[in-house]
PDB file of C-alpha atoms in Angstrom:
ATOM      1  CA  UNK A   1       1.907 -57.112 -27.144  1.00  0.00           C
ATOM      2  CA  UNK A   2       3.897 -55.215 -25.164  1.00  0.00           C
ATOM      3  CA  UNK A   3       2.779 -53.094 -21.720  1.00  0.00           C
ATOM      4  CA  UNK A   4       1.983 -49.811 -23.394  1.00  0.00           C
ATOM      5  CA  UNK A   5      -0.460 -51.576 -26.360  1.00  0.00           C
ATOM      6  CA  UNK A   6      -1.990 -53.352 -23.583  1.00  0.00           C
ATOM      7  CA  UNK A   7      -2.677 -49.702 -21.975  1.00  0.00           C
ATOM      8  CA  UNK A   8      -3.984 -48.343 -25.539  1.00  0.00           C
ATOM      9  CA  UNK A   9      -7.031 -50.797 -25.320  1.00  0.00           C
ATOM     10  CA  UNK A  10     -10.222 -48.952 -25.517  1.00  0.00           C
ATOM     11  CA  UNK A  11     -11.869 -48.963 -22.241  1.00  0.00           C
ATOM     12  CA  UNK A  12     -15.431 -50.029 -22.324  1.00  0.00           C
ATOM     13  CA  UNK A  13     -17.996 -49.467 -19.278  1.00  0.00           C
ATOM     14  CA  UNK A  14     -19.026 -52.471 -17.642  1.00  0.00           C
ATOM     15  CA  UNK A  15     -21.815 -53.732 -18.243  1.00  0.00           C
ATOM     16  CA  UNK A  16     -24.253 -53.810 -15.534  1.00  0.00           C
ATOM     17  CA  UNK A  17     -24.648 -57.129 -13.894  1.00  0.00           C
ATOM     18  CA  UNK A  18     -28.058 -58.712 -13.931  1.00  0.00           C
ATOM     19  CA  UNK A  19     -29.948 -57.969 -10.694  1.00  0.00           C
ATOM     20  CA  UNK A  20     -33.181 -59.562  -9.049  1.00  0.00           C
ATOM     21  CA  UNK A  21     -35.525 -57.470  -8.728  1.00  0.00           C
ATOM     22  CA  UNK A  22     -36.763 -55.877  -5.496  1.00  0.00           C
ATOM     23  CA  UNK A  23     -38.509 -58.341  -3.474  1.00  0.00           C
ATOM     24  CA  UNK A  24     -41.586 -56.441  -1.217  1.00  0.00           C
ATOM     25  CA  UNK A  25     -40.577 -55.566   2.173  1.00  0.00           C
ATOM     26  CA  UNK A  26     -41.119 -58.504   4.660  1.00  0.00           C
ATOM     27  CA  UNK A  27     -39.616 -61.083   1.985  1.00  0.00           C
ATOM     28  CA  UNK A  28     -43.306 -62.445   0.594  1.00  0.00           C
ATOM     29  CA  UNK A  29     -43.857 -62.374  -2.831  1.00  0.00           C
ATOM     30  CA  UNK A  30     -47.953 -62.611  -4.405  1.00  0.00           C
ATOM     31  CA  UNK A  31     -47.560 -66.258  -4.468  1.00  0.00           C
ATOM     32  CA  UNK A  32     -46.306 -67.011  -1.089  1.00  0.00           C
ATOM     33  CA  UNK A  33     -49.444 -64.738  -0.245  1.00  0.00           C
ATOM     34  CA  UNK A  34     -51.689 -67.518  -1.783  1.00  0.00           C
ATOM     35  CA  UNK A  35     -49.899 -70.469  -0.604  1.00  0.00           C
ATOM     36  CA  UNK A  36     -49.869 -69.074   3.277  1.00  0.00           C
ATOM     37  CA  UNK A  37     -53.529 -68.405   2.022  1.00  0.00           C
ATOM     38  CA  UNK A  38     -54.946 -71.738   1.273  1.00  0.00           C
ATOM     39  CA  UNK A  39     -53.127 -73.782   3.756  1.00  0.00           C
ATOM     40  CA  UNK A  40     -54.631 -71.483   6.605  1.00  0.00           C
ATOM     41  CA  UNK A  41     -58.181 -72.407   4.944  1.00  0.00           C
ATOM     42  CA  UNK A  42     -57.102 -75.875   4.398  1.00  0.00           C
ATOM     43  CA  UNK A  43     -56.284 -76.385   8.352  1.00  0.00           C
ATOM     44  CA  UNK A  44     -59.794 -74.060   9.346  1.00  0.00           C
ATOM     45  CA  UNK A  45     -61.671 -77.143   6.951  1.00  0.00           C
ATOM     46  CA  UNK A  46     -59.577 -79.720   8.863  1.00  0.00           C
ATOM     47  CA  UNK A  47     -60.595 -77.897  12.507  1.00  0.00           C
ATOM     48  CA  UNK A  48     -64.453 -78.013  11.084  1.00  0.00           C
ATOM     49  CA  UNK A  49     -64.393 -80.760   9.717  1.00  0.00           C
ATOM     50  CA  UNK A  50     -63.016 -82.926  12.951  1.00  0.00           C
ATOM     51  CA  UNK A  51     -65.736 -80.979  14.992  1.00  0.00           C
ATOM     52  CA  UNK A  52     -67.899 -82.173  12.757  1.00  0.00           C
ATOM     53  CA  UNK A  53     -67.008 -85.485  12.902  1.00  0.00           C
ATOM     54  CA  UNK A  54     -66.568 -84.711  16.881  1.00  0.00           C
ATOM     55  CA  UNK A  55     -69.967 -83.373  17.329  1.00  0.00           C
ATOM     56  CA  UNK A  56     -71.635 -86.685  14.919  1.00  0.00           C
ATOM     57  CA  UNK A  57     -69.746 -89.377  17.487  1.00  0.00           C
ATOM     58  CA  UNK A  58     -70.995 -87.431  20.480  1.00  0.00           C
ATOM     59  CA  UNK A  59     -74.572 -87.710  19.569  1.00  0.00           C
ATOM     60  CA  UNK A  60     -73.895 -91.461  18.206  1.00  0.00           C
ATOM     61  CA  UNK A  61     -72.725 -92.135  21.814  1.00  0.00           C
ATOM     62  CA  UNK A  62     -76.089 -90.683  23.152  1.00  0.00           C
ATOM     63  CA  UNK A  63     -78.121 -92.111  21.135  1.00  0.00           C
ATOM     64  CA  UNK A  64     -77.122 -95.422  21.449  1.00  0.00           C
ATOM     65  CA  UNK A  65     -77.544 -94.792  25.735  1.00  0.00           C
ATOM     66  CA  UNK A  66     -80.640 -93.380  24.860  1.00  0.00           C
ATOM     67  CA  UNK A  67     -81.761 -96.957  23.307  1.00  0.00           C
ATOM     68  CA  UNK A  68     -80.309 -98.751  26.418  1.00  0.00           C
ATOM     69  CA  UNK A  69     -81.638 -96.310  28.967  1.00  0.00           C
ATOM     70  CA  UNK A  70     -85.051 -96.272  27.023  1.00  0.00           C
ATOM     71  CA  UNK A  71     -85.817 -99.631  26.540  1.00  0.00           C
ATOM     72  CA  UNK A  72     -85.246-100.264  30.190  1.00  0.00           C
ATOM     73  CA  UNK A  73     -87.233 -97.709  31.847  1.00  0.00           C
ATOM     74  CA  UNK A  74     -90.222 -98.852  29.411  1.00  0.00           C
ATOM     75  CA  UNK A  75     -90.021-102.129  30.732  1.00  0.00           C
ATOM     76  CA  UNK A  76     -89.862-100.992  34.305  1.00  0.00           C
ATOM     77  CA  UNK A  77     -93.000 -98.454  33.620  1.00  0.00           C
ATOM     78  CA  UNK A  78     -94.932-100.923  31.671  1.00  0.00           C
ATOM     79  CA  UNK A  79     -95.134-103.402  34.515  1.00  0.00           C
ATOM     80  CA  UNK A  80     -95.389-100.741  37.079  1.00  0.00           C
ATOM     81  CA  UNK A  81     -98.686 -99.177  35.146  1.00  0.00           C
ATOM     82  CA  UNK A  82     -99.996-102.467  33.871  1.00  0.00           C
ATOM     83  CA  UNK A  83     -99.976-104.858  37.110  1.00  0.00           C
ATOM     84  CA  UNK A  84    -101.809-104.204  40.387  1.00  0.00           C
ATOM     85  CA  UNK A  85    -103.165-105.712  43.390  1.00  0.00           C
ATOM     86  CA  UNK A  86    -106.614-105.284  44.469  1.00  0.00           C
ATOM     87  CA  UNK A  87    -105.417-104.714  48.228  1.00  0.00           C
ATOM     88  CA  UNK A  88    -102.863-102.057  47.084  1.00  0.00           C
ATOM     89  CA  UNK A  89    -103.969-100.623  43.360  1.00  0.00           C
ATOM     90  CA  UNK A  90    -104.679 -97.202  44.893  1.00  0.00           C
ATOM     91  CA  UNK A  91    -100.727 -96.710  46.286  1.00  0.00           C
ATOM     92  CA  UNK A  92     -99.691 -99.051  42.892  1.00  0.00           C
ATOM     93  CA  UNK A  93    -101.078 -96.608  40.655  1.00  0.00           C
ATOM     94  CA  UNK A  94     -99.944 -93.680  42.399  1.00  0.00           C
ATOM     95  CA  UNK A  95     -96.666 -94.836  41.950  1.00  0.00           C
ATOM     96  CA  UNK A  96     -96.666 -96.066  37.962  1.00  0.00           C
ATOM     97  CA  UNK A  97     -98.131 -92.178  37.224  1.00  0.00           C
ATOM     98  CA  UNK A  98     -95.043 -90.472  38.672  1.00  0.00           C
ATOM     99  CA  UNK A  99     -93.426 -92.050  35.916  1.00  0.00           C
ATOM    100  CA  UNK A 100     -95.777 -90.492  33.180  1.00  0.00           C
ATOM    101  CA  UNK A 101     -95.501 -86.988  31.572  1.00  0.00           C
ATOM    102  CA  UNK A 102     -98.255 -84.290  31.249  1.00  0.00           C
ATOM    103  CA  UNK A 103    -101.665 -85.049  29.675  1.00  0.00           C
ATOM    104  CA  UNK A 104    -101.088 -88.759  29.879  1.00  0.00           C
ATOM    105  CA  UNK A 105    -100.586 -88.748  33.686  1.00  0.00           C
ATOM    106  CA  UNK A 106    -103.435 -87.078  33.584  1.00  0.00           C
ATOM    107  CA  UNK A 107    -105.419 -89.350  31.761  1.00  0.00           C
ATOM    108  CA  UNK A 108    -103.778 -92.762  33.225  1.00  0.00           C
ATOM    109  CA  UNK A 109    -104.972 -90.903  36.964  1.00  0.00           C
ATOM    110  CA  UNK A 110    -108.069 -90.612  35.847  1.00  0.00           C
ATOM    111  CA  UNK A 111    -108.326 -93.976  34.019  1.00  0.00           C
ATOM    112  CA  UNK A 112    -107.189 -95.490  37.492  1.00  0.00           C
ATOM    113  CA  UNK A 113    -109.427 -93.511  40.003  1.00  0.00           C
ATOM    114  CA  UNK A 114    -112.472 -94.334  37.907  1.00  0.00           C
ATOM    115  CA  UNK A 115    -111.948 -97.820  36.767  1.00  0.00           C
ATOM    116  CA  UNK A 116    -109.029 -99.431  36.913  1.00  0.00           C
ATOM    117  CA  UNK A 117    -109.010 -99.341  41.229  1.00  0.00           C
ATOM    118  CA  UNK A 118    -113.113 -99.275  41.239  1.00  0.00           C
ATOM    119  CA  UNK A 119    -112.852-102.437  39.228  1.00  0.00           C
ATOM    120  CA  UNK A 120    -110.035-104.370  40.694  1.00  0.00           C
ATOM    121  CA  UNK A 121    -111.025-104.052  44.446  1.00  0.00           C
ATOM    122  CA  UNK A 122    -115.109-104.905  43.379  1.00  0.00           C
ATOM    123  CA  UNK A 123    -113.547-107.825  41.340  1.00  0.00           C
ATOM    124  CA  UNK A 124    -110.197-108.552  44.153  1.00  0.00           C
ATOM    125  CA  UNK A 125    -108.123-108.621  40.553  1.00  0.00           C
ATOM    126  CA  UNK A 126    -104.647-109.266  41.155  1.00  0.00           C
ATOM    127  CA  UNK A 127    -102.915-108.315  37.592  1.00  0.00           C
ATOM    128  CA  UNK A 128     -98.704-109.244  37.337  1.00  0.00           C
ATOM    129  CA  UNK A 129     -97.296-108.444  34.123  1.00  0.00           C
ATOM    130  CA  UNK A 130     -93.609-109.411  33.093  1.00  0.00           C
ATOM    131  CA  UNK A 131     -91.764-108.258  29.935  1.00  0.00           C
ATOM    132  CA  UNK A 132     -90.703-111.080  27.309  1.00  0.00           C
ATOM    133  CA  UNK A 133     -89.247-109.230  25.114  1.00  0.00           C
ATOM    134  CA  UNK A 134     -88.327-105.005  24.552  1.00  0.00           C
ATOM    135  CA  UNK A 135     -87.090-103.293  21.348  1.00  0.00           C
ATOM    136  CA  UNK A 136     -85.913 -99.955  20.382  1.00  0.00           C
ATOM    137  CA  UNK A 137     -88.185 -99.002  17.608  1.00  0.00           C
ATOM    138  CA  UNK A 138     -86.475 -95.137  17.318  1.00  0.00           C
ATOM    139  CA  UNK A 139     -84.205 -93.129  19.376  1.00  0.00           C
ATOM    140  CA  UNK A 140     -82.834 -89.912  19.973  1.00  0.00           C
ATOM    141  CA  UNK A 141     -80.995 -88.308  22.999  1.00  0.00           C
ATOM    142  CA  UNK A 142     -84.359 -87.021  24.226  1.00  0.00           C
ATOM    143  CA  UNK A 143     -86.920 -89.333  22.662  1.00  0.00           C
ATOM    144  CA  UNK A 144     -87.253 -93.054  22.029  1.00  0.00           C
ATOM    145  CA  UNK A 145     -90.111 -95.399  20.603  1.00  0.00           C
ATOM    146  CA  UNK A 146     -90.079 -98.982  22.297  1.00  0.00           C
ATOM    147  CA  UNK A 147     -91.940-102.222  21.407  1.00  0.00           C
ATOM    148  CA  UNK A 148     -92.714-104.269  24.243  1.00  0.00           C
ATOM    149  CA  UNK A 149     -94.020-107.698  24.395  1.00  0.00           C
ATOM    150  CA  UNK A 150     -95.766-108.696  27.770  1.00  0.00           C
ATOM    151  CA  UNK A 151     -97.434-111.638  29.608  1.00  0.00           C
ATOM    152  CA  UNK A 152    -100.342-110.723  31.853  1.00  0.00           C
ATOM    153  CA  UNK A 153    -101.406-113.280  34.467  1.00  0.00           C
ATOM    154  CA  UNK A 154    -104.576-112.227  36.191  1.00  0.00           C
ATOM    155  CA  UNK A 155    -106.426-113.563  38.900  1.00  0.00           C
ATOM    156  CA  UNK A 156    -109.747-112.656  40.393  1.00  0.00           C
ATOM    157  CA  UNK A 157    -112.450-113.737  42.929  1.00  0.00           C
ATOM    158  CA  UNK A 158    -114.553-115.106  40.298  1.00  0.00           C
ATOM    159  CA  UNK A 159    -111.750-116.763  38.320  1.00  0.00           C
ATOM    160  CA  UNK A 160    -108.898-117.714  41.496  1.00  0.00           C
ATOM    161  CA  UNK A 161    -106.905-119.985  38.711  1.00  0.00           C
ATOM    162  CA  UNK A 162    -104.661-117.606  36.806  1.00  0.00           C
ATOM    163  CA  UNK A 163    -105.417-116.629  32.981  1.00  0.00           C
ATOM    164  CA  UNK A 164    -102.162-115.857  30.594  1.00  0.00           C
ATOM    165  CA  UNK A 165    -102.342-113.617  28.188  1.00  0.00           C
ATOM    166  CA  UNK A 166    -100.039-111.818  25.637  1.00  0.00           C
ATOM    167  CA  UNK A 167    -100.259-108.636  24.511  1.00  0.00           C
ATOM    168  CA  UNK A 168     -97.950-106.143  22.856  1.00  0.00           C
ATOM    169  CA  UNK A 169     -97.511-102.166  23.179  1.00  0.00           C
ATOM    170  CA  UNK A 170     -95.359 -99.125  21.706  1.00  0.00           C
ATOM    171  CA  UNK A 171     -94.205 -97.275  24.577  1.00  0.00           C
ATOM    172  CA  UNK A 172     -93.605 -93.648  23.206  1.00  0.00           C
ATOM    173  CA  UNK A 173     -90.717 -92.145  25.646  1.00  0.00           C
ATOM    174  CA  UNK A 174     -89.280 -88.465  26.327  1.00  0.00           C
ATOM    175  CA  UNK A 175     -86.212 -88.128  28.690  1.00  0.00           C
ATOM    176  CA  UNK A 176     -87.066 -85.319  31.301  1.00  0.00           C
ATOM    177  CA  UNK A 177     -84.660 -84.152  33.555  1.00  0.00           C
ATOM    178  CA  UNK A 178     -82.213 -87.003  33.515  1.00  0.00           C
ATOM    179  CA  UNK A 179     -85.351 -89.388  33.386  1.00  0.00           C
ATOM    180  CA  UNK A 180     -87.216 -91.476  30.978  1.00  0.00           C
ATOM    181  CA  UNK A 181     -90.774 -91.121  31.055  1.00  0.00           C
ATOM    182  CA  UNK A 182     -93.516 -92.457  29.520  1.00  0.00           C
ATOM    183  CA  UNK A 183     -95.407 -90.321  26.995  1.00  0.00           C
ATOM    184  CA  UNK A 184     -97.794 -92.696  25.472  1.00  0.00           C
ATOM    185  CA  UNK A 185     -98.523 -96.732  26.032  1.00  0.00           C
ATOM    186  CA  UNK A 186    -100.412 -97.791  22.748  1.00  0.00           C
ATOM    187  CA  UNK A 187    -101.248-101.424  22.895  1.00  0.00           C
ATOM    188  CA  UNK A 188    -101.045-103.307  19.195  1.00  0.00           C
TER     189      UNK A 188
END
């Protein structure tokens, strides 16, 4: 073929070249949407979900101090409402009702003025209670149920050589302004 036939060639148009098509301003398509989407809820459920976790090991923690904190300040109030001299039961029990809370202070005052301090100064009772052995039967931050186990040795004017006894109670205890307090002694 010579120059000129290669000139006679019919001419076709191009043909268009294939083309993407138009993308949406900003360069996000619907499914980059939905990906962006769910991993924006999947780190919100990872954010709850350690608070979650957060908030559950913070009360575990306080719980557990509650138990400690509990079981010791029953122990303390137990002996401190249980034993009593007959030269000093007035001041004594003055003393073991500041750790009580409402209507059993009120009760355990009463209790005391009319017969526990009537009683031991008629009788010259001398009452010394230790703790042998303390349990957390519940807890909470706020509240806690303690078992106790005691020994009571009691002396008197009529009796000067001193009776043992055992005895057990459930100390029912509510944490009031930073301090434990005893809301009910129940012995069992």
């Amino acid at each position: 073929m010579s120059e000129d036939d290669k000139s006679a060639e019919p001419v076709t148009a191009a043909e268009p070249e294939a083309t993407e098509p138009a993308k949406p301003a900003g360069g996000r398509g619907p499914l980059r949407i939905v990906l962006a989407a769910v991993a924006a809820l999947l780190v919100l459920a990872l954010a709850v979900g350690v608070g979650v976790l957060y908030y559950q090991h913070r009360q575990d923690v306080a719980t557990e101090q509650a138990r400690t904190d509990a079981v010791k300040a029953a122990g303390e109030q137990a002996v401190a409402m249980l034993s009593y001299d007959y030269n000093k039961v007035d001041d004594q029990m003055a003393a073991a009702a500041d750790g009580l809370t409402g209507s059993f202070r009120e009760d355990y005052e009463k209790l005391a003025d009319e017969v526990i301090a009537p009683g031991a100064k008629e009788k010259k009772l001398t009452v010394q209670v230790s703790v042998q052995g303390a349990a957390p039967v519940s807890a909470s931050p706020d509240d806690a149920v303690v078992l106790l186990y005691l020994n009571q040795v009691t002396t008197s004017a009529d009796a000067p050589d001193a009776a043992t006894t055992g005895s057990r109670v459930r100390m029912e205890m509510q944490k009031v302004d930073g301090r434990w307090l005893t809301e009910r002694l129940t012995p069992i």
